[in-house]
């Protein structure tokens, strides 16, 4: 073991101590608070990024925060469907999920990906429990319906997405028990419907519903972009709900960012204090956002 009093070591030790001191007020702000983290995108496919994420989650729990992880897995589902020769179709930006597809979705999300994340957290010294919305009737889903307008006839048509659902009700009893045991819940966005069918739920939407039900202090949505960008592609560091609606209306926020923003608004209307959209590719993005003044994405508040 090196002697910390040697000249070349001393500045480094002081810098580390200063970082810890600066983190203290942030730790106090989130002490015993629930933080829901939606984990997906590029970070899930990169081993080093996955290990950084697992370290962040374990540190949060050790610091007195109550993290809940919700994960996606679209690319992994796509690879497995391709491997098995099952054709996959997208309508309105959502995967059409027939009976054969929903079996694969559940296998990949609630099986391999979920347990892989639990394993990463365990390897960093944390204690995680892998669950999905079906466990303990945690999340009840209803079938999603979408409409599209035929460009020729101008007639609105209903799109049948199969077993694609959205959260209808969240029962927090299981999560309360898991958190009280100082365990880290890792949730796959698969839920049961009133009709008894299994539904594939968008991970952002699932995370928003969980955060709202748990009255989370923060909802963090890890993505593949730095956050919300303006028309010049510059990061917008902070926004209100009114800003979000205005930027959707004027076309600044488009495409896949719109449903993310809608999830942010939904969560805050249900009691979440604030939501952050941040880049999951940035090393230790979660710690940068929660424990430093710098932040790591776009903070969205009620205003």
mmCIF file of C-alpha atoms in Angstrom:
data_model
loop_
_atom_site.group_PDB
_atom_site.id
_atom_site.type_symbol
_atom_site.label_atom_id
_atom_site.label_comp_id
_atom_site.label_asym_id
_atom_site.label_seq_id
_atom_site.Cartn_x
_atom_site.Cartn_y
_atom_site.Cartn_z
ATOM 1 C CA UNK A 1 0.000 0.000 0.000
ATOM 2 C CA UNK A 2 1.361 3.417 -0.991
ATOM 3 C CA UNK A 3 2.024 6.042 1.676
ATOM 4 C CA UNK A 4 -0.521 8.879 1.239
ATOM 5 C CA UNK A 5 1.925 11.339 2.774
ATOM 6 C CA UNK A 6 4.381 11.125 -0.133
ATOM 7 C CA UNK A 7 4.469 14.360 -2.191
ATOM 8 C CA UNK A 8 3.106 12.857 -5.417
ATOM 9 C CA UNK A 9 0.124 11.297 -3.606
ATOM 10 C CA UNK A 10 -0.918 14.201 -1.375
ATOM 11 C CA UNK A 11 -2.585 16.489 -3.988
ATOM 12 C CA UNK A 12 -4.582 13.544 -5.342
ATOM 13 C CA UNK A 13 -5.816 12.647 -1.847
ATOM 14 C CA UNK A 14 -6.857 16.253 -1.200
ATOM 15 C CA UNK A 15 -8.759 16.416 -4.488
ATOM 16 C CA UNK A 16 -10.654 13.241 -3.599
ATOM 17 C CA UNK A 17 -11.496 14.573 -0.142
ATOM 18 C CA UNK A 18 -12.752 17.841 -1.650
ATOM 19 C CA UNK A 19 -14.990 15.930 -4.083
ATOM 20 C CA UNK A 20 -16.526 13.991 -1.182
ATOM 21 C CA UNK A 21 -17.144 17.191 0.804
ATOM 22 C CA UNK A 22 -18.835 18.845 -2.195
ATOM 23 C CA UNK A 23 -21.084 15.783 -2.566
ATOM 24 C CA UNK A 24 -22.309 15.987 1.046
ATOM 25 C CA UNK A 25 -25.199 18.483 0.603
ATOM 26 C CA UNK A 26 -26.428 16.513 -2.406
ATOM 27 C CA UNK A 27 -26.349 13.276 -0.395
ATOM 28 C CA UNK A 28 -28.308 14.961 2.387
ATOM 29 C CA UNK A 29 -30.921 16.185 -0.106
ATOM 30 C CA UNK A 30 -31.619 12.646 -1.341
ATOM 31 C CA UNK A 31 -31.221 10.810 1.983
ATOM 32 C CA UNK A 32 -33.923 8.095 2.299
ATOM 33 C CA UNK A 33 -35.553 9.350 -0.915
ATOM 34 C CA UNK A 34 -36.625 7.126 -3.813
ATOM 35 C CA UNK A 35 -34.801 7.680 -7.115
ATOM 36 C CA UNK A 36 -36.097 5.791 -10.163
ATOM 37 C CA UNK A 37 -33.562 5.220 -12.944
ATOM 38 C CA UNK A 38 -34.596 4.071 -16.400
ATOM 39 C CA UNK A 39 -31.584 2.257 -17.829
ATOM 40 C CA UNK A 40 -31.381 1.552 -21.540
ATOM 41 C CA UNK A 41 -29.890 2.529 -24.838
ATOM 42 C CA UNK A 42 -26.215 2.213 -25.734
ATOM 43 C CA UNK A 43 -25.064 1.951 -22.120
ATOM 44 C CA UNK A 44 -26.721 -1.461 -21.771
ATOM 45 C CA UNK A 45 -24.672 -2.955 -24.570
ATOM 46 C CA UNK A 46 -21.280 -1.704 -23.367
ATOM 47 C CA UNK A 47 -19.647 -3.727 -20.584
ATOM 48 C CA UNK A 48 -17.568 -0.852 -19.166
ATOM 49 C CA UNK A 49 -20.591 1.481 -19.151
ATOM 50 C CA UNK A 50 -22.693 -1.243 -17.501
ATOM 51 C CA UNK A 51 -20.108 -1.668 -14.737
ATOM 52 C CA UNK A 52 -20.013 2.127 -14.195
ATOM 53 C CA UNK A 53 -23.794 2.133 -13.929
ATOM 54 C CA UNK A 54 -23.782 -0.745 -11.424
ATOM 55 C CA UNK A 55 -21.190 1.090 -9.307
ATOM 56 C CA UNK A 56 -23.362 4.220 -9.348
ATOM 57 C CA UNK A 57 -26.450 2.315 -8.201
ATOM 58 C CA UNK A 58 -24.580 0.571 -5.384
ATOM 59 C CA UNK A 59 -23.080 3.875 -4.213
ATOM 60 C CA UNK A 60 -26.534 5.475 -4.177
ATOM 61 C CA UNK A 61 -27.889 2.681 -1.986
ATOM 62 C CA UNK A 62 -24.885 2.838 0.330
ATOM 63 C CA UNK A 63 -25.405 6.621 0.622
ATOM 64 C CA UNK A 64 -28.918 6.203 2.031
ATOM 65 C CA UNK A 65 -30.798 6.687 -1.245
ATOM 66 C CA UNK A 66 -33.425 4.143 -2.375
ATOM 67 C CA UNK A 67 -32.722 3.446 -6.071
ATOM 68 C CA UNK A 68 -35.192 1.571 -8.277
ATOM 69 C CA UNK A 69 -33.872 0.485 -11.694
ATOM 70 C CA UNK A 70 -36.226 0.019 -14.672
ATOM 71 C CA UNK A 71 -34.569 -1.342 -17.806
ATOM 72 C CA UNK A 72 -35.424 -1.629 -21.476
ATOM 73 C CA UNK A 73 -34.024 -4.034 -24.026
ATOM 74 C CA UNK A 74 -35.304 -3.237 -27.525
ATOM 75 C CA UNK A 75 -32.064 -4.089 -29.376
ATOM 76 C CA UNK A 76 -31.663 -7.382 -27.483
ATOM 77 C CA UNK A 77 -35.289 -8.332 -28.248
ATOM 78 C CA UNK A 78 -34.691 -7.537 -31.910
ATOM 79 C CA UNK A 79 -31.592 -9.755 -32.028
ATOM 80 C CA UNK A 80 -33.388 -12.683 -30.401
ATOM 81 C CA UNK A 81 -36.395 -12.400 -32.741
ATOM 82 C CA UNK A 82 -34.023 -12.348 -35.709
ATOM 83 C CA UNK A 83 -32.139 -15.350 -34.343
ATOM 84 C CA UNK A 84 -35.396 -17.294 -34.012
ATOM 85 C CA UNK A 85 -36.644 -16.220 -37.441
ATOM 86 C CA UNK A 86 -39.635 -14.247 -36.078
ATOM 87 C CA UNK A 87 -40.543 -11.224 -38.190
ATOM 88 C CA UNK A 88 -40.935 -7.974 -36.258
ATOM 89 C CA UNK A 89 -42.982 -5.009 -37.443
ATOM 90 C CA UNK A 90 -43.174 -1.442 -36.149
ATOM 91 C CA UNK A 91 -46.235 0.823 -36.353
ATOM 92 C CA UNK A 92 -46.304 4.343 -34.979
ATOM 93 C CA UNK A 93 -42.830 3.836 -33.472
ATOM 94 C CA UNK A 94 -43.921 0.830 -31.379
ATOM 95 C CA UNK A 95 -43.153 -2.842 -31.934
ATOM 96 C CA UNK A 96 -46.214 -4.856 -32.945
ATOM 97 C CA UNK A 97 -46.234 -7.652 -30.371
ATOM 98 C CA UNK A 98 -48.157 -10.781 -31.338
ATOM 99 C CA UNK A 99 -48.460 -13.915 -29.179
ATOM 100 C CA UNK A 100 -45.149 -15.380 -30.407
ATOM 101 C CA UNK A 101 -43.300 -12.074 -29.976
ATOM 102 C CA UNK A 102 -44.563 -11.374 -26.446
ATOM 103 C CA UNK A 103 -43.112 -14.709 -25.279
ATOM 104 C CA UNK A 104 -39.686 -13.651 -26.560
ATOM 105 C CA UNK A 105 -40.094 -10.163 -25.082
ATOM 106 C CA UNK A 106 -40.795 -11.635 -21.641
ATOM 107 C CA UNK A 107 -37.936 -14.137 -21.944
ATOM 108 C CA UNK A 108 -35.395 -11.456 -22.901
ATOM 109 C CA UNK A 109 -36.589 -8.647 -20.585
ATOM 110 C CA UNK A 110 -37.647 -10.518 -17.446
ATOM 111 C CA UNK A 111 -35.072 -13.258 -18.004
ATOM 112 C CA UNK A 112 -31.639 -12.638 -19.480
ATOM 113 C CA UNK A 113 -31.366 -8.812 -19.305
ATOM 114 C CA UNK A 114 -32.951 -8.501 -15.864
ATOM 115 C CA UNK A 115 -30.676 -11.104 -14.300
ATOM 116 C CA UNK A 116 -27.624 -9.696 -16.070
ATOM 117 C CA UNK A 117 -28.200 -6.290 -14.436
ATOM 118 C CA UNK A 118 -28.820 -7.957 -11.057
ATOM 119 C CA UNK A 119 -25.485 -9.752 -11.550
ATOM 120 C CA UNK A 120 -23.613 -6.538 -12.400
ATOM 121 C CA UNK A 121 -24.942 -4.854 -9.251
ATOM 122 C CA UNK A 122 -24.025 -7.916 -7.199
ATOM 123 C CA UNK A 123 -20.488 -7.900 -8.620
ATOM 124 C CA UNK A 124 -20.066 -4.340 -7.289
ATOM 125 C CA UNK A 125 -21.161 -5.368 -3.800
ATOM 126 C CA UNK A 126 -24.846 -4.470 -4.018
ATOM 127 C CA UNK A 127 -27.875 -6.638 -3.287
ATOM 128 C CA UNK A 128 -30.412 -6.475 -6.084
ATOM 129 C CA UNK A 129 -33.672 -8.323 -6.718
ATOM 130 C CA UNK A 130 -34.924 -8.837 -10.274
ATOM 131 C CA UNK A 131 -38.674 -8.420 -10.760
ATOM 132 C CA UNK A 132 -41.174 -7.576 -13.477
ATOM 133 C CA UNK A 133 -44.583 -5.890 -13.361
ATOM 134 C CA UNK A 134 -46.314 -9.255 -13.012
ATOM 135 C CA UNK A 135 -44.646 -10.033 -9.666
ATOM 136 C CA UNK A 136 -47.047 -9.384 -6.787
ATOM 137 C CA UNK A 137 -49.429 -7.740 -9.306
ATOM 138 C CA UNK A 138 -47.088 -4.759 -9.142
ATOM 139 C CA UNK A 139 -48.207 -3.246 -12.460
ATOM 140 C CA UNK A 140 -51.513 -3.898 -14.195
ATOM 141 C CA UNK A 141 -51.522 -2.934 -17.866
ATOM 142 C CA UNK A 142 -54.161 -2.051 -20.415
ATOM 143 C CA UNK A 143 -53.869 -2.567 -24.154
ATOM 144 C CA UNK A 144 -52.406 0.394 -26.059
ATOM 145 C CA UNK A 145 -54.369 1.725 -28.994
ATOM 146 C CA UNK A 146 -52.947 4.114 -31.552
ATOM 147 C CA UNK A 147 -54.538 5.810 -34.531
ATOM 148 C CA UNK A 148 -53.198 6.952 -37.880
ATOM 149 C CA UNK A 149 -54.708 9.040 -40.658
ATOM 150 C CA UNK A 150 -54.754 7.521 -44.140
ATOM 151 C CA UNK A 151 -53.115 10.129 -46.437
ATOM 152 C CA UNK A 152 -55.391 9.284 -49.385
ATOM 153 C CA UNK A 153 -58.818 9.045 -47.764
ATOM 154 C CA UNK A 154 -58.024 11.235 -44.708
ATOM 155 C CA UNK A 155 -59.830 8.601 -42.617
ATOM 156 C CA UNK A 156 -58.506 7.877 -39.121
ATOM 157 C CA UNK A 157 -57.709 4.211 -38.585
ATOM 158 C CA UNK A 158 -56.952 2.298 -35.394
ATOM 159 C CA UNK A 159 -53.548 0.544 -35.285
ATOM 160 C CA UNK A 160 -53.604 -2.834 -33.561
ATOM 161 C CA UNK A 161 -50.236 -3.266 -31.808
ATOM 162 C CA UNK A 162 -51.100 -6.654 -30.322
ATOM 163 C CA UNK A 163 -49.845 -7.222 -26.784
ATOM 164 C CA UNK A 164 -48.409 -3.740 -26.271
ATOM 165 C CA UNK A 165 -49.639 -2.201 -23.035
ATOM 166 C CA UNK A 166 -49.414 0.854 -20.840
ATOM 167 C CA UNK A 167 -49.578 0.983 -17.039
ATOM 168 C CA UNK A 168 -53.103 1.198 -15.668
ATOM 169 C CA UNK A 169 -52.405 0.676 -11.957
ATOM 170 C CA UNK A 170 -49.272 0.349 -9.799
ATOM 171 C CA UNK A 171 -49.375 -1.522 -6.490
ATOM 172 C CA UNK A 172 -46.353 -0.342 -4.500
ATOM 173 C CA UNK A 173 -46.584 -3.002 -1.746
ATOM 174 C CA UNK A 174 -43.871 -5.266 -3.190
ATOM 175 C CA UNK A 175 -41.493 -2.360 -3.832
ATOM 176 C CA UNK A 176 -42.012 -1.020 -0.308
ATOM 177 C CA UNK A 177 -41.080 -4.424 1.106
ATOM 178 C CA UNK A 178 -37.996 -4.761 -1.098
ATOM 179 C CA UNK A 179 -36.755 -1.256 -0.284
ATOM 180 C CA UNK A 180 -37.354 -1.716 3.452
ATOM 181 C CA UNK A 181 -35.071 -4.762 3.294
ATOM 182 C CA UNK A 182 -32.349 -2.490 1.818
ATOM 183 C CA UNK A 183 -32.431 -4.325 -1.506
ATOM 184 C CA UNK A 184 -32.279 -2.722 -4.955
ATOM 185 C CA UNK A 185 -35.288 -3.548 -7.181
ATOM 186 C CA UNK A 186 -34.440 -4.118 -10.859
ATOM 187 C CA UNK A 187 -37.658 -4.068 -12.877
ATOM 188 C CA UNK A 188 -38.448 -5.438 -16.345
ATOM 189 C CA UNK A 189 -41.307 -3.586 -18.112
ATOM 190 C CA UNK A 190 -43.591 -6.583 -18.566
ATOM 191 C CA UNK A 191 -47.058 -6.500 -16.983
ATOM 192 C CA UNK A 192 -50.297 -8.454 -16.751
ATOM 193 C CA UNK A 193 -53.624 -7.167 -18.051
ATOM 194 C CA UNK A 194 -57.092 -7.480 -16.553
ATOM 195 C CA UNK A 195 -57.696 -9.989 -19.349
ATOM 196 C CA UNK A 196 -54.868 -12.209 -18.055
ATOM 197 C CA UNK A 197 -52.616 -11.528 -21.054
ATOM 198 C CA UNK A 198 -48.963 -10.498 -20.774
ATOM 199 C CA UNK A 199 -48.164 -7.035 -22.150
ATOM 200 C CA UNK A 200 -44.947 -5.452 -23.367
ATOM 201 C CA UNK A 201 -44.715 -1.934 -21.870
ATOM 202 C CA UNK A 202 -42.438 0.861 -23.058
ATOM 203 C CA UNK A 203 -39.642 1.145 -20.452
ATOM 204 C CA UNK A 204 -39.832 4.962 -20.196
ATOM 205 C CA UNK A 205 -43.592 4.806 -19.605
ATOM 206 C CA UNK A 206 -43.167 1.987 -17.078
ATOM 207 C CA UNK A 207 -40.492 3.962 -15.199
ATOM 208 C CA UNK A 208 -42.724 7.052 -15.137
ATOM 209 C CA UNK A 209 -45.608 5.066 -13.651
ATOM 210 C CA UNK A 210 -43.341 3.509 -10.990
ATOM 211 C CA UNK A 211 -41.827 6.902 -10.117
ATOM 212 C CA UNK A 212 -45.275 8.471 -9.802
ATOM 213 C CA UNK A 213 -46.611 5.668 -7.579
ATOM 214 C CA UNK A 214 -43.523 5.850 -5.343
ATOM 215 C CA UNK A 215 -43.570 9.682 -5.204
ATOM 216 C CA UNK A 216 -39.909 9.569 -6.233
ATOM 217 C CA UNK A 217 -37.600 12.508 -5.562
ATOM 218 C CA UNK A 218 -36.100 12.065 -9.027
ATOM 219 C CA UNK A 219 -36.778 10.112 -12.208
ATOM 220 C CA UNK A 220 -33.655 9.724 -14.348
ATOM 221 C CA UNK A 221 -34.096 8.670 -17.978
ATOM 222 C CA UNK A 222 -30.773 7.438 -19.384
ATOM 223 C CA UNK A 223 -30.725 7.822 -23.168
ATOM 224 C CA UNK A 224 -28.320 7.898 -26.118
ATOM 225 C CA UNK A 225 -28.309 11.713 -26.363
ATOM 226 C CA UNK A 226 -26.952 14.413 -24.009
ATOM 227 C CA UNK A 227 -30.482 15.515 -23.060
ATOM 228 C CA UNK A 228 -33.057 17.787 -24.690
ATOM 229 C CA UNK A 229 -31.515 19.854 -27.496
ATOM 230 C CA UNK A 230 -32.566 23.216 -28.923
ATOM 231 C CA UNK A 231 -32.920 23.900 -32.647
ATOM 232 C CA UNK A 232 -29.146 24.525 -32.865
ATOM 233 C CA UNK A 233 -28.488 21.103 -31.275
ATOM 234 C CA UNK A 234 -27.251 22.673 -28.043
ATOM 235 C CA UNK A 235 -28.161 21.112 -24.708
ATOM 236 C CA UNK A 236 -30.993 22.772 -22.778
ATOM 237 C CA UNK A 237 -29.807 22.383 -19.154
ATOM 238 C CA UNK A 238 -33.134 23.160 -17.451
ATOM 239 C CA UNK A 239 -36.797 23.323 -18.472
ATOM 240 C CA UNK A 240 -40.253 23.600 -16.932
ATOM 241 C CA UNK A 241 -43.381 21.667 -17.936
ATOM 242 C CA UNK A 242 -44.608 24.785 -19.773
ATOM 243 C CA UNK A 243 -41.288 24.958 -21.675
ATOM 244 C CA UNK A 244 -41.708 21.311 -22.680
ATOM 245 C CA UNK A 245 -45.181 21.878 -24.111
ATOM 246 C CA UNK A 246 -44.049 25.012 -25.950
ATOM 247 C CA UNK A 247 -41.030 23.261 -27.528
ATOM 248 C CA UNK A 248 -43.178 20.336 -28.655
ATOM 249 C CA UNK A 249 -45.671 22.757 -30.205
ATOM 250 C CA UNK A 250 -43.010 24.733 -32.108
ATOM 251 C CA UNK A 251 -41.259 21.599 -33.405
ATOM 252 C CA UNK A 252 -38.048 21.885 -31.351
ATOM 253 C CA UNK A 253 -38.795 18.603 -29.570
ATOM 254 C CA UNK A 254 -39.579 15.914 -32.137
ATOM 255 C CA UNK A 255 -39.669 12.173 -32.839
ATOM 256 C CA UNK A 256 -38.672 9.828 -30.002
ATOM 257 C CA UNK A 257 -38.041 12.669 -27.560
ATOM 258 C CA UNK A 258 -41.765 13.546 -27.483
ATOM 259 C CA UNK A 259 -42.903 10.365 -25.646
ATOM 260 C CA UNK A 260 -39.984 10.789 -23.204
ATOM 261 C CA UNK A 261 -41.109 14.335 -22.414
ATOM 262 C CA UNK A 262 -44.724 13.156 -22.076
ATOM 263 C CA UNK A 263 -43.493 10.561 -19.559
ATOM 264 C CA UNK A 264 -41.685 13.324 -17.627
ATOM 265 C CA UNK A 265 -44.856 15.420 -17.432
ATOM 266 C CA UNK A 266 -46.953 12.373 -16.448
ATOM 267 C CA UNK A 267 -44.547 11.504 -13.616
ATOM 268 C CA UNK A 268 -44.410 15.045 -12.221
ATOM 269 C CA UNK A 269 -48.197 15.371 -12.317
ATOM 270 C CA UNK A 270 -48.247 12.302 -10.054
ATOM 271 C CA UNK A 271 -45.867 13.651 -7.438
ATOM 272 C CA UNK A 272 -42.302 13.223 -8.770
ATOM 273 C CA UNK A 273 -40.326 16.332 -7.821
ATOM 274 C CA UNK A 274 -38.228 16.554 -11.012
ATOM 275 C CA UNK A 275 -37.060 14.464 -13.963
ATOM 276 C CA UNK A 276 -33.690 14.398 -15.707
ATOM 277 C CA UNK A 277 -32.997 13.192 -19.257
ATOM 278 C CA UNK A 278 -29.295 12.379 -19.491
ATOM 279 C CA UNK A 279 -26.721 10.581 -21.606
ATOM 280 C CA UNK A 280 -26.146 7.016 -20.415
ATOM 281 C CA UNK A 281 -22.861 6.869 -22.346
ATOM 282 C CA UNK A 282 -21.214 9.422 -20.024
ATOM 283 C CA UNK A 283 -19.181 7.562 -17.363
ATOM 284 C CA UNK A 284 -20.921 7.725 -13.964
ATOM 285 C CA UNK A 285 -23.663 9.970 -15.380
ATOM 286 C CA UNK A 286 -25.971 9.138 -12.464
ATOM 287 C CA UNK A 287 -23.438 10.287 -9.866
ATOM 288 C CA UNK A 288 -22.641 13.449 -11.833
ATOM 289 C CA UNK A 289 -26.321 14.334 -11.913
ATOM 290 C CA UNK A 290 -27.203 13.598 -8.297
ATOM 291 C CA UNK A 291 -24.005 14.346 -6.372
ATOM 292 C CA UNK A 292 -22.436 17.346 -8.157
ATOM 293 C CA UNK A 293 -23.391 20.922 -9.060
ATOM 294 C CA UNK A 294 -22.492 20.177 -12.677
ATOM 295 C CA UNK A 295 -25.368 17.872 -13.622
ATOM 296 C CA UNK A 296 -25.346 15.606 -16.640
ATOM 297 C CA UNK A 297 -28.388 16.348 -18.796
ATOM 298 C CA UNK A 298 -31.664 18.286 -18.955
ATOM 299 C CA UNK A 299 -33.452 18.875 -15.650
ATOM 300 C CA UNK A 300 -37.229 19.202 -16.012
ATOM 301 C CA UNK A 301 -39.187 20.759 -13.144
ATOM 302 C CA UNK A 302 -42.805 21.715 -12.564
ATOM 303 C CA UNK A 303 -41.885 25.402 -12.852
#
